Coordinates of C-alpha atoms and ligand atoms in Angstrom, one line a residue:
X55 CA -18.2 -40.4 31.8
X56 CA -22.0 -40.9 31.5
X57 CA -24.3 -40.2 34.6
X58 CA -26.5 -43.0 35.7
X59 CA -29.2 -42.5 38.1
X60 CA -31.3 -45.5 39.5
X61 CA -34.0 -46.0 41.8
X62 CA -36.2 -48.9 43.3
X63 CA -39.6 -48.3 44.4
X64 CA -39.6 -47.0 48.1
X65 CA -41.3 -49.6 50.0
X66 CA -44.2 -48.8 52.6
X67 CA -42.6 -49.4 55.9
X68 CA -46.5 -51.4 57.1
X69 CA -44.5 -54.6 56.1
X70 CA -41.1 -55.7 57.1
X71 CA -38.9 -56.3 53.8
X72 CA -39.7 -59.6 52.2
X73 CA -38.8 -61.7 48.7
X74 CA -41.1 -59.2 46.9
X75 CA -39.3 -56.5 48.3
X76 CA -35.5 -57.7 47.8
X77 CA -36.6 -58.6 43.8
X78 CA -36.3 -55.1 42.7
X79 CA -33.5 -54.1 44.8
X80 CA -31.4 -57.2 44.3
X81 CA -32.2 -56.2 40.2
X82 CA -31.4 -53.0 40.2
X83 CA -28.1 -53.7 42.0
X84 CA -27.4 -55.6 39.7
X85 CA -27.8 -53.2 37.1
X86 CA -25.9 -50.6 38.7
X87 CA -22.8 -52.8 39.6
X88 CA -23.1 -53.0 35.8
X89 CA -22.8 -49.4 35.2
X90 CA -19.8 -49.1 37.2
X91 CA -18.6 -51.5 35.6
X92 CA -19.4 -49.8 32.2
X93 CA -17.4 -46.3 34.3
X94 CA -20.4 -44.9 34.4
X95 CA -21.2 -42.4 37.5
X96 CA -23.7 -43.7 39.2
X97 CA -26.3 -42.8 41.3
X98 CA -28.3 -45.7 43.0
X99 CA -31.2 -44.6 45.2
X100 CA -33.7 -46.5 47.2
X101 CA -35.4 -45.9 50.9
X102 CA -38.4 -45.9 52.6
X103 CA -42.3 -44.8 52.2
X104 CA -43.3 -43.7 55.7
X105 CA -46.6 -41.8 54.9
X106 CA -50.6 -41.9 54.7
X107 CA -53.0 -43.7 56.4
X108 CA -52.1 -47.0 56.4
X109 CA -49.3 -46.4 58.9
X110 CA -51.2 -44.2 60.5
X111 CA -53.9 -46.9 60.9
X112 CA -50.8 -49.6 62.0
X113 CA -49.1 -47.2 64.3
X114 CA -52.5 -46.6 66.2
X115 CA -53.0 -50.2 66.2
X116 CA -49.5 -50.8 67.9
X117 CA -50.5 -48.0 70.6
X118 CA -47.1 -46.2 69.1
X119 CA -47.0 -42.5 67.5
X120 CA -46.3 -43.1 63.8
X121 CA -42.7 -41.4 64.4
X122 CA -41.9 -44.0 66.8
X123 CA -43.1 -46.7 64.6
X124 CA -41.0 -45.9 61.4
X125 CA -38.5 -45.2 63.4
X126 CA -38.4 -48.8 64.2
X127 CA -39.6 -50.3 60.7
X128 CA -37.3 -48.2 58.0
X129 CA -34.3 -49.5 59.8
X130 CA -35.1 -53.1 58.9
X131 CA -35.0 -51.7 55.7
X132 CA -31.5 -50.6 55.8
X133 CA -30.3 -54.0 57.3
X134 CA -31.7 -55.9 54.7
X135 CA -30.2 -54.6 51.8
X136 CA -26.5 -54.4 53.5
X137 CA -26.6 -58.1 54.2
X138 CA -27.8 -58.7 50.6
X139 CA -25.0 -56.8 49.4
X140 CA -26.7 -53.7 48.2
X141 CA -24.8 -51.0 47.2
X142 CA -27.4 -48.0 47.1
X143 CA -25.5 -44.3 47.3
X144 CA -28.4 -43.3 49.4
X145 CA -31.4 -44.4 51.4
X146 CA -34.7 -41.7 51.6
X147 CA -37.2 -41.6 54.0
X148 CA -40.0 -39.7 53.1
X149 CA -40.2 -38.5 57.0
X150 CA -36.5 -36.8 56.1
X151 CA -36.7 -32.8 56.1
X152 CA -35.0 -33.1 53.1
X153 CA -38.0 -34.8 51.3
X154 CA -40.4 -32.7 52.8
X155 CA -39.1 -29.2 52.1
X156 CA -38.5 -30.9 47.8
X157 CA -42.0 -32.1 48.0
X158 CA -43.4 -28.7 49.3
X159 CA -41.7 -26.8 46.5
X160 CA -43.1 -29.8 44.1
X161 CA -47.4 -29.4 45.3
X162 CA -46.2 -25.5 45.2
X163 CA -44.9 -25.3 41.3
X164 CA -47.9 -27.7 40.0
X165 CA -50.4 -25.4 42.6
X166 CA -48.9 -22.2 40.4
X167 CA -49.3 -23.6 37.4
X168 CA -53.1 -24.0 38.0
X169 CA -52.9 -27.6 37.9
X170 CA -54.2 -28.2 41.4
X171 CA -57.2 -27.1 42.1
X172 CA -59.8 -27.3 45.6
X173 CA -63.0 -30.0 44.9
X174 CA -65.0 -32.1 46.7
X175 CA -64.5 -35.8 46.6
X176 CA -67.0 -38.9 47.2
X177 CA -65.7 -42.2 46.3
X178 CA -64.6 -45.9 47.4
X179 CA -61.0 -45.8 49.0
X180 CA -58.3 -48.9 49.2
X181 CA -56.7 -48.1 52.5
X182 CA -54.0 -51.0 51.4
X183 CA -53.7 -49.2 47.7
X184 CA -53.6 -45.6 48.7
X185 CA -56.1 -45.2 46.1
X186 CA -59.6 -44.5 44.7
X187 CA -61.6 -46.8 42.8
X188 CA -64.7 -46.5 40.8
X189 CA -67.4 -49.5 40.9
X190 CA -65.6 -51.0 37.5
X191 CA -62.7 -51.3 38.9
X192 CA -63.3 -53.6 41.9
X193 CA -64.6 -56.8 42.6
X194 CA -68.0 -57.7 43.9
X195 CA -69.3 -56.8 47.0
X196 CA -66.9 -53.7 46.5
X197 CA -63.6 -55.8 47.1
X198 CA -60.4 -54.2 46.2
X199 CA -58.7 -56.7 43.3
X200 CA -55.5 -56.7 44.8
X201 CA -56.3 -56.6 48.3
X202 CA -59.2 -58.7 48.3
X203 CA -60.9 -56.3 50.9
X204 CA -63.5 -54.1 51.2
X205 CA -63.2 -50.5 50.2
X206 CA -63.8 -47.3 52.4
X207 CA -66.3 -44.9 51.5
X208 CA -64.9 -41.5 51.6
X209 CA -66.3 -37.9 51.1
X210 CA -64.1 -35.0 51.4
X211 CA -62.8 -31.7 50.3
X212 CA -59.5 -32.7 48.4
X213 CA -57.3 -30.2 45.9
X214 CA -57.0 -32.5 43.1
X215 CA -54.5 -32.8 40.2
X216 CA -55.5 -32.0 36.9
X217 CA -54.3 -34.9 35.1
X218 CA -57.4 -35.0 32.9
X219 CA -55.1 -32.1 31.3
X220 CA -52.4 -33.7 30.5
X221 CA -53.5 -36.8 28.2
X222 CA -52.3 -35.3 24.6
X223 CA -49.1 -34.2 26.3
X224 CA -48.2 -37.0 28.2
X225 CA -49.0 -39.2 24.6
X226 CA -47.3 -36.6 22.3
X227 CA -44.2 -37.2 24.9
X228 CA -44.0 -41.0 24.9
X229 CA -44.0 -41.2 20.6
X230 CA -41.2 -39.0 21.1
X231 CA -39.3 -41.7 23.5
X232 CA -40.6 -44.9 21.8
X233 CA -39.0 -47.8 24.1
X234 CA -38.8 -45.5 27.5
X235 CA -40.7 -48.0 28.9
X236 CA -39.1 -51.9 29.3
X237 CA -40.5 -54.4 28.4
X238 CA -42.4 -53.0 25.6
X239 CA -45.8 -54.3 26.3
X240 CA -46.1 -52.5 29.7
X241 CA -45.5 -49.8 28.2
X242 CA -48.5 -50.2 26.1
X243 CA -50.3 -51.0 29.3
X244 CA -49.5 -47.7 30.5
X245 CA -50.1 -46.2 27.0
X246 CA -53.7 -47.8 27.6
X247 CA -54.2 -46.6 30.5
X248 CA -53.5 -42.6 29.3
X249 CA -55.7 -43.8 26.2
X250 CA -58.1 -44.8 27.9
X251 CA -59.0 -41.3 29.7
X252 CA -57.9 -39.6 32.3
X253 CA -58.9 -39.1 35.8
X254 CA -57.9 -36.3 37.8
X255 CA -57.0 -37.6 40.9
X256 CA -56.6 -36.1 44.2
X257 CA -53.4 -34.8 46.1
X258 CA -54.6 -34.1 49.6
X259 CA -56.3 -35.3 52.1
X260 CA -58.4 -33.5 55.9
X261 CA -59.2 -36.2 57.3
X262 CA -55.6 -37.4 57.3
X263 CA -53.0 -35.9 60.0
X264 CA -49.4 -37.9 58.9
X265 CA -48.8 -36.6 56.0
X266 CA -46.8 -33.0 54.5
X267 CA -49.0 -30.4 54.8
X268 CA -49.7 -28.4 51.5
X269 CA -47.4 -25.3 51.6
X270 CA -50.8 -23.2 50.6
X271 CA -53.6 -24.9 53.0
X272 CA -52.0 -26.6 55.9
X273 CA -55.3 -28.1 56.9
X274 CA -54.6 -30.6 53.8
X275 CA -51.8 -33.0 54.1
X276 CA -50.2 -34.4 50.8
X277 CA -51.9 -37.6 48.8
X278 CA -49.4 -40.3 49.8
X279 CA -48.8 -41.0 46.4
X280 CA -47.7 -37.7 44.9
X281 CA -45.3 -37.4 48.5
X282 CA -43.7 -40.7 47.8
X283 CA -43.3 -40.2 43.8
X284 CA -41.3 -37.2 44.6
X285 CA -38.6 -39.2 46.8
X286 CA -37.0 -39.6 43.3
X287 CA -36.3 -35.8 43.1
X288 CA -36.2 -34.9 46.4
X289 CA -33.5 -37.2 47.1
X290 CA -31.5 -35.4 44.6
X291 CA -31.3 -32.3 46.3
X292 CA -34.7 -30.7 44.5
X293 CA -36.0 -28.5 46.4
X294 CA -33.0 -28.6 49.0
X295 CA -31.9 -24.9 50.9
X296 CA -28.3 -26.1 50.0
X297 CA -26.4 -23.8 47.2
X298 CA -25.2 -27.0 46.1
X299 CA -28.8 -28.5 45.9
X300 CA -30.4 -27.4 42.3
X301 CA -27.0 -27.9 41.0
X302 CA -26.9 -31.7 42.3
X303 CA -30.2 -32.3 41.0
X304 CA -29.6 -30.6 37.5
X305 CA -26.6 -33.1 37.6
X306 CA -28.8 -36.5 37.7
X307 CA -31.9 -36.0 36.7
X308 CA -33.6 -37.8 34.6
X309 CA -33.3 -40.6 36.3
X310 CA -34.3 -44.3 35.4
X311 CA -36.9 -46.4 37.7
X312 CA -37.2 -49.7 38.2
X313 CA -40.5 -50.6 39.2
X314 CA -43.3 -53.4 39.9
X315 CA -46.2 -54.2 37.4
X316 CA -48.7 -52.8 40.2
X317 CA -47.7 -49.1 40.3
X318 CA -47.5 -48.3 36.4
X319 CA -50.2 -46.0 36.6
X320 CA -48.4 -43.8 39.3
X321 CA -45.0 -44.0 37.7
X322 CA -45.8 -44.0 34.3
X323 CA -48.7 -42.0 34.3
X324 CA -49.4 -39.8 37.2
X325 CA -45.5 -38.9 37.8
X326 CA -44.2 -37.8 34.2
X327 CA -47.9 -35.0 34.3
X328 CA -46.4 -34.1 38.1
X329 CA -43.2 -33.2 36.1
X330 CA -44.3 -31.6 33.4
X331 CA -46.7 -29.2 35.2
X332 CA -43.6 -28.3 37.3
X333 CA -41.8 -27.7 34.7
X334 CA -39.0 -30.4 34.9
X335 CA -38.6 -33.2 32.6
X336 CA -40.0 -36.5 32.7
X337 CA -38.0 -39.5 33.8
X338 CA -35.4 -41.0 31.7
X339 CA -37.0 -44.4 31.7
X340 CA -39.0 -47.2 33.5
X341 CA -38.3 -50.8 33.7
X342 CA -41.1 -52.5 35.0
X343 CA -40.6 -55.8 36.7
X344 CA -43.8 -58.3 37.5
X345 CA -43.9 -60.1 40.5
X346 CA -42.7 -63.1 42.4
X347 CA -45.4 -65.5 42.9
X348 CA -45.5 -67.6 46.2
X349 CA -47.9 -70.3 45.1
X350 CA -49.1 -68.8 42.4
X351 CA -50.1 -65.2 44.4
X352 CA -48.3 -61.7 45.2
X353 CA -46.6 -62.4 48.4
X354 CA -48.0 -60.2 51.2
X355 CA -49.4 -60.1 54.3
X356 CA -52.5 -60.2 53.9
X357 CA -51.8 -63.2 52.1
X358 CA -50.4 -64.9 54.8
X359 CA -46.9 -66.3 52.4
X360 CA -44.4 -64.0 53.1
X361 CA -40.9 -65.7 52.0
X362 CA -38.1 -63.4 54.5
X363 CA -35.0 -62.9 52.4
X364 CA -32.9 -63.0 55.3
X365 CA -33.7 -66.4 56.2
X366 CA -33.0 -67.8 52.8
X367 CA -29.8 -66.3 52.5
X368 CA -28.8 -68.2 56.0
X369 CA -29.2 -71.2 54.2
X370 CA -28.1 -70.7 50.6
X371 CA -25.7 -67.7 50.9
X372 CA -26.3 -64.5 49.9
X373 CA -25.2 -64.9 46.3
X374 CA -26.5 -67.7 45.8
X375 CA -29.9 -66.0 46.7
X376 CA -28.9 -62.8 44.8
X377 CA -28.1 -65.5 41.6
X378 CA -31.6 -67.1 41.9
X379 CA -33.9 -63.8 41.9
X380 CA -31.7 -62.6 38.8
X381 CA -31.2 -65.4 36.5
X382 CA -34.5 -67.4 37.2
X383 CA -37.3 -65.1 35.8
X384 CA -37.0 -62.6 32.8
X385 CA -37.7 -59.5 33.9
X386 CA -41.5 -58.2 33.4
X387 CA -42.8 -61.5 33.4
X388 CA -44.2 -63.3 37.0
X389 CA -42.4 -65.4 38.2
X390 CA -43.1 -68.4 41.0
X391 CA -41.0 -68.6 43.7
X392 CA -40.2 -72.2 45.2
X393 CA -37.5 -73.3 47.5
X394 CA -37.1 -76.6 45.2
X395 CA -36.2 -74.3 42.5
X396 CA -33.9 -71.9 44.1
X397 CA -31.7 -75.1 45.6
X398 CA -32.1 -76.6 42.1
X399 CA -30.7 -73.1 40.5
X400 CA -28.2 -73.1 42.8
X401 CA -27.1 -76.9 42.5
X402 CA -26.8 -76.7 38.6
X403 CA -25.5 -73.1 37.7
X404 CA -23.2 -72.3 41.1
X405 CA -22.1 -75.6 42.0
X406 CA -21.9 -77.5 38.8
X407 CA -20.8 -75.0 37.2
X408 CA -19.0 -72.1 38.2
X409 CA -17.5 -73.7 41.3
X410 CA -16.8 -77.0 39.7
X411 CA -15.1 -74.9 37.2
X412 CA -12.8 -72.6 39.7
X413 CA -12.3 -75.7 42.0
X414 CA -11.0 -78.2 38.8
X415 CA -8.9 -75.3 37.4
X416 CA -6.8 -74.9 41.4
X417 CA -6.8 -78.3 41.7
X418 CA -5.1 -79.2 38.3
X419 CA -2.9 -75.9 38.3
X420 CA -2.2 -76.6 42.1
X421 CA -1.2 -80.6 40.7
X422 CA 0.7 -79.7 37.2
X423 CA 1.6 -76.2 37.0
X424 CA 3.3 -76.0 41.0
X425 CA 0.4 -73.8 41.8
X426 CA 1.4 -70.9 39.3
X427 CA -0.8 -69.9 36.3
X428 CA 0.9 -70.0 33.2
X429 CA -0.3 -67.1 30.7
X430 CA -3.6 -67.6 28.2
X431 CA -2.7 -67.9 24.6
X432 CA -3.3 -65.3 22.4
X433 CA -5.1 -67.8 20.0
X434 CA -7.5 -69.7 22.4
X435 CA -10.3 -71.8 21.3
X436 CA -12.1 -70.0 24.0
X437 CA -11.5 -66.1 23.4
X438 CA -14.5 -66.5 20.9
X439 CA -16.7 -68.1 23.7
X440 CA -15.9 -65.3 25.8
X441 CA -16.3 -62.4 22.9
X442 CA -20.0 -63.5 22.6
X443 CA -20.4 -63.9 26.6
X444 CA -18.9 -60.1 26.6
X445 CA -21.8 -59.2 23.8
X446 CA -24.6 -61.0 25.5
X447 CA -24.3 -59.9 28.5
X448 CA -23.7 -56.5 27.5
X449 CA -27.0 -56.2 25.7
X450 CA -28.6 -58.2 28.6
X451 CA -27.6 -55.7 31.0
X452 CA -28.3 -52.7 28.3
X453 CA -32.2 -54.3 28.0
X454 CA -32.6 -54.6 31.6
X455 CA -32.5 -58.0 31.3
X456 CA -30.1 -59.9 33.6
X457 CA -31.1 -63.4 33.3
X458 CA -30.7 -63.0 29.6
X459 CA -26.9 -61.2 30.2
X460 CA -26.2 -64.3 33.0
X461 CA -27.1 -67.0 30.8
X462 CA -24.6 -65.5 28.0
X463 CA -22.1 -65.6 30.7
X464 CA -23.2 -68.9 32.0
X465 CA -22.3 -69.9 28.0
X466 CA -18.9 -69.3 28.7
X467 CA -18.5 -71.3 32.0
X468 CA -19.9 -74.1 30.3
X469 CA -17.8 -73.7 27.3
X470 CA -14.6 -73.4 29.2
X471 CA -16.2 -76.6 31.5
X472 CA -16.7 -78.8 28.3
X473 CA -13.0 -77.6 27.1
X474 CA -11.7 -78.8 30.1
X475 CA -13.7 -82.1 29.6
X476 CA -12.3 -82.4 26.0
X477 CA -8.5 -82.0 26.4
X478 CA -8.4 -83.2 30.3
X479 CA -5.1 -81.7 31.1
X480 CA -5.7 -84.0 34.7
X481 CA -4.5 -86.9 32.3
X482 CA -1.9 -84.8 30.7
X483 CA 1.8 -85.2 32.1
X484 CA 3.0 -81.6 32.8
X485 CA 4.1 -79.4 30.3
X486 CA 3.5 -77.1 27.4
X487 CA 0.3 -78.4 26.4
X488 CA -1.1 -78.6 30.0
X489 CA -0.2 -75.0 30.5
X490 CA -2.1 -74.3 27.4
X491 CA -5.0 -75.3 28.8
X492 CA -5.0 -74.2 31.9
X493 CA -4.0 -70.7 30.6
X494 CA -7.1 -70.5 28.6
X495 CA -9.1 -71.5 31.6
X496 CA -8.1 -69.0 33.6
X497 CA -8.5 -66.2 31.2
X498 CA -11.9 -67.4 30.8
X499 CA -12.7 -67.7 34.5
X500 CA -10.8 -64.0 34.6
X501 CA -13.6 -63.0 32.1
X502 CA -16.9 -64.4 34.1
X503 CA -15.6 -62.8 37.3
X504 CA -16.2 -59.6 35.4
X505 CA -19.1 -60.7 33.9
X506 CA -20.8 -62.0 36.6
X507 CA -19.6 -59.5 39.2
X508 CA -22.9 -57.5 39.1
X509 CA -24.6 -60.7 40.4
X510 CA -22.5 -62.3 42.5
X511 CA -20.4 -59.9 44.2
X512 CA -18.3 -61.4 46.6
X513 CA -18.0 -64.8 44.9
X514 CA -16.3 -63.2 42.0
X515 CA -14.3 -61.2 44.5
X516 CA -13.2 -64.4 46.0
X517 CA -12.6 -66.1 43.0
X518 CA -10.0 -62.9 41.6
X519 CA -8.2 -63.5 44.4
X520 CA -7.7 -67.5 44.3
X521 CA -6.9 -66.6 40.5
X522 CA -3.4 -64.4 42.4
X523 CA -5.3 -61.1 40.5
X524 CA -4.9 -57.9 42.6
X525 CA -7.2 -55.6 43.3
X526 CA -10.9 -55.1 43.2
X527 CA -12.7 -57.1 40.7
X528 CA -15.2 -53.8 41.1
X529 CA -12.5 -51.4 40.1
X530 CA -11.9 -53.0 36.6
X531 CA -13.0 -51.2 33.4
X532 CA -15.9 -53.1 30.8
X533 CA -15.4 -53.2 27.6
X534 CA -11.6 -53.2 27.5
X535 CA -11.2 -55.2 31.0
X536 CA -13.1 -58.6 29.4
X537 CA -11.0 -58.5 26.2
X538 CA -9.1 -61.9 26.2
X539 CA -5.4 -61.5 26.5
X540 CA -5.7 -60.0 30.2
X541 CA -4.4 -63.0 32.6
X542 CA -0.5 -62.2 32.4
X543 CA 0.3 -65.7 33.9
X544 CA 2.7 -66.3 36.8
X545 CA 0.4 -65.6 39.8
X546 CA 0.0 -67.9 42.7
X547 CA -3.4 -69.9 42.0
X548 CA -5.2 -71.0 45.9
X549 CA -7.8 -73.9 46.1
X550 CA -9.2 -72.7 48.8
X551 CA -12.9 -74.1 50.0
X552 CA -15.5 -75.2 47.5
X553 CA -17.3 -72.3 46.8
X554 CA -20.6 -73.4 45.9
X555 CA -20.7 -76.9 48.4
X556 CA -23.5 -78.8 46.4
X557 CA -27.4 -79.1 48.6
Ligands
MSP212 N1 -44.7 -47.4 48.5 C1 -45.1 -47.8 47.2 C2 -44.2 -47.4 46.1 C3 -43.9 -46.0 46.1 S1 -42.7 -45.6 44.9 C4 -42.7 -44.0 44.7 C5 -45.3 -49.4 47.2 N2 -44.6 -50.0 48.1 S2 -44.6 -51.6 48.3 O1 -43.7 -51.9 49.3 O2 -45.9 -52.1 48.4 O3 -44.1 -52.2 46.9 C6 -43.0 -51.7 46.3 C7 -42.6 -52.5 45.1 O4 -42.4 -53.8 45.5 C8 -43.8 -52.5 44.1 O5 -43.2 -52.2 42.8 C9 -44.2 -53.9 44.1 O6 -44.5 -54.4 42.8 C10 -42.9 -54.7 44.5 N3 -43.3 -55.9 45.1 C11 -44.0 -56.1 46.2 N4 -44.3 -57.5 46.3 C12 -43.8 -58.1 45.2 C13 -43.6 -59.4 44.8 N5 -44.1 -60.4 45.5 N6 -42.9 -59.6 43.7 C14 -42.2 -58.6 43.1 N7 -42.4 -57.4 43.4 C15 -43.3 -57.1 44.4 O7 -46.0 -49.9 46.3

């Protein structure tokens, strides 16, 4: 059994989870209901950033200690993603002992090393970025590009990380793992980026108080940045008092991150030098995601066009929010978010299609068959429809790709919908060439609900069971599990509601 390790981004806990937010997650469900799937053991982490100064800045502003107010944010955080159906094997907050005692021992091995060293610093400062800029890199009248708002000016003594160091290294590493970064042309943003010089940039901060104090100078408190990179280790038990800890950790690491266009230059940059000056290996690989536009912009706060997940999934369903943020925009690319194209996503792939295609197969096995499914036919003009959904949406899922492994699936609803059209066993008197049909359909609908599982969880759930399959559609077993053959025939079939009731 392979191991599979998986992480999302941690998300500052200065805004409350939105669209932007639930992208990544809902993605890299996907792709670790996928791995299961596969039998893979998998690890699936995601959680909460809950340092630096912008909280520190929002708690003051809500007259609340910054304690109190994560305490009240991270939380949302957790709801969210159980009501969208996410199935991460752990949540970290970066305020959790366990974090700060792996990130101490982190700062500590790169401070032995002699890649962190004491320096002053004067530059501009993105409170909203966590970051320094030089003049190049903002807008005029020293605006931050992303933010749109004026820079801090900021002089202090900072230990900085010597990542000037690492540039050779850190190229010599990625032409040894050519394609460790999905899609390939961020990764030759982030190969720019290391070409194009490196800064050292710096790991602590005085004038800050919320923060991990470095384990050598506890006037300093970590860079929010290199503390919240580290979740992905820490998490894992690096660093952890446990005897079990290092042993845990050796267990999953490298891991694989999914993350958004925005923080390439921390993930893909900044975090494998980290490693490598401490001595562990870098990650196993990044899949970098753009954004979800709202109007053509990055949704945020600042922006004023925060879309709230949990709104949307009042009114469409959860999976048929979950199906939308997969299948509508390839992965890497932007994409626009509008509520005319989520209902029209919904309208044509859900309820056209897959629930037009479980509701016609009940009704006509509920009208000619007495309800029971007769067996699928080892010769079906289907089982080559659903050999190439199987392929497709294996190497969809394998790329990081979902929308490309749904519409393979989608190819074999469709298929099985026009087969139905053609041979329209609702004309058909009862008999052997009805149950022929009908056989085939179900084997086929038996094949998307595995398929299509890692998307639409409980859907395919519900639609197992109106098939009469037992069990879990989660416990079934990929490759072997979608071979066609696998509907035995003589299971009660139930009509039950529409699934997908048209908008
Ligand atoms: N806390 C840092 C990440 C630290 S990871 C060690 C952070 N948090 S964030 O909450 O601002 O953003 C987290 C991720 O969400 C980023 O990858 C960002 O790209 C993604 N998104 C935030 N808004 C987004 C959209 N509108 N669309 C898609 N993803 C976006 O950065």
């Amino acid at each position: 059994m392979s191991r599979y390790f998986l992480t999302t981004p941690i998300y500052y806990v200065t805004a409350k989870p939105h669209l932007g937010h639930a992208y990544t997650t809902i993605i890299g469900d996907a792709i670790a209901r996928w791995h299961r799937l596969l039998g893979d053991d998998v690890h699936f982490l995601t959680g909460t950033d809950e340092h630096g100064q912008k909280v520190q800045d929002y708690a003051d502003a809500a007259g609340k200690t910054p304690q109190e107010f994560v305490d009240e944010i991270a939380p949302l955080y957790e709801q969210a993603w159980q009501r969208l159906g996410i199935s991460h094997d752990d949540f970290i907050r970066t305020t959790e002992q366990r974090h700060k005692a792996g990130v101490a021992e982190l700062l500590k091995r790169c401070y032995d090393a002699g890649d962190i060293e004491l320096d002053v610093y004067k530059g501009k400062y993105c409170v909203a970025c966590e970051e320094y800029y030089t003049d190049d890199e903002l807008d005029p009248g020293d605006l931050c590009k992303i933010h749109k708002r004026p820079v801090e000016y900021y002089e202090e003594e900072n230990y900085f990380f010597r990542l000037s160091r690492f540039q050779d290294r850190l190229l010599a590493w990625y032409a040894a793992h050519p394609g460790a970064i999905q899609p390939e042309f961020r990764g030759n943003e982030a190969l720019g980026l290391i070409k194009g010089g490196l800064r050292d940039f710096s790991v602590s901060r005085t004038s800050l108080k919320w923060g991990i104090p470095l384990p050598w100078d506890s006037k300093h408190v970590a860079y929010v940045w290199f503390d919240a990179l580290s979740n992905y280790i820490t998490a894992i038990g690096f660093g952890g008092p446990d005897a079990g800890d290092a042993e845990r950790f050796e267990s999953w690491w490298p891991g694989t991150h999914l993350i958004g266009k925005d923080i390439i230059r921390h993930h893909c940059v900044y975090w494998p030098a980290m490693l490598m000056s401490a001595g562990i290996e870098p990650p196993a690989g990044w899949a970098v995601g753009g954004w979800l536009l709202v109007g053509g912009e990055k949704m945020s706060k600042t922006s004023g066009n925060v879309v709230n997940p949990l709104e949307l999934i009042d009114d469409i369903g959860v999976d048929g929010f979950r199906y939308y943020v997969l299948a509508e925009t390839a992965y890497g690319q932007d994409g626009d978010f509008t509520y005319e194209g989520l209902i029209s996503r919904y309208n044509s792939d859900l309820a056209n299609n897959l629930g037009n295609l479980l509701s016609r197969v009940a009704t006509v096995v509920g009208k000619k068959c007495e309800g029971v499914g007769p067996a699928s036919r080892a010769d079906s003009p289907l089982a080559a429809a659903a050999a190439a959904a199987l392929d497709g949406a294996t190497e969809g899922w394998a790329a990081m790709q979902p929308s490309r492994a749904l519409d393979a699936t989608w190819q074999l609803i469709r298929a099985t919908n026009a087969y139905l059209e053609a041979n329209e066993p609702w004309k058909t008197e009862p008999g052997p060439a009805v149950d022929a049909v009908m056989g085939d359909a179900l084997e086929a609908l038996r094949i998307v609900c595995l398929l299509a599982s890692p998307a639409v969880p409980a859907t395919c759930q519900t639609i197992w069971e109106r098939l009469g399959l037992p069990g879990q559609v989660a416990d079934q077993r990929l490759p072997e599990g979608a071979r066609w053959g696998g509907y035995p025939g003589g299971l009660t079939v139930t009509k039950g509601d529409p699934l997908f009731p048209r908008r």
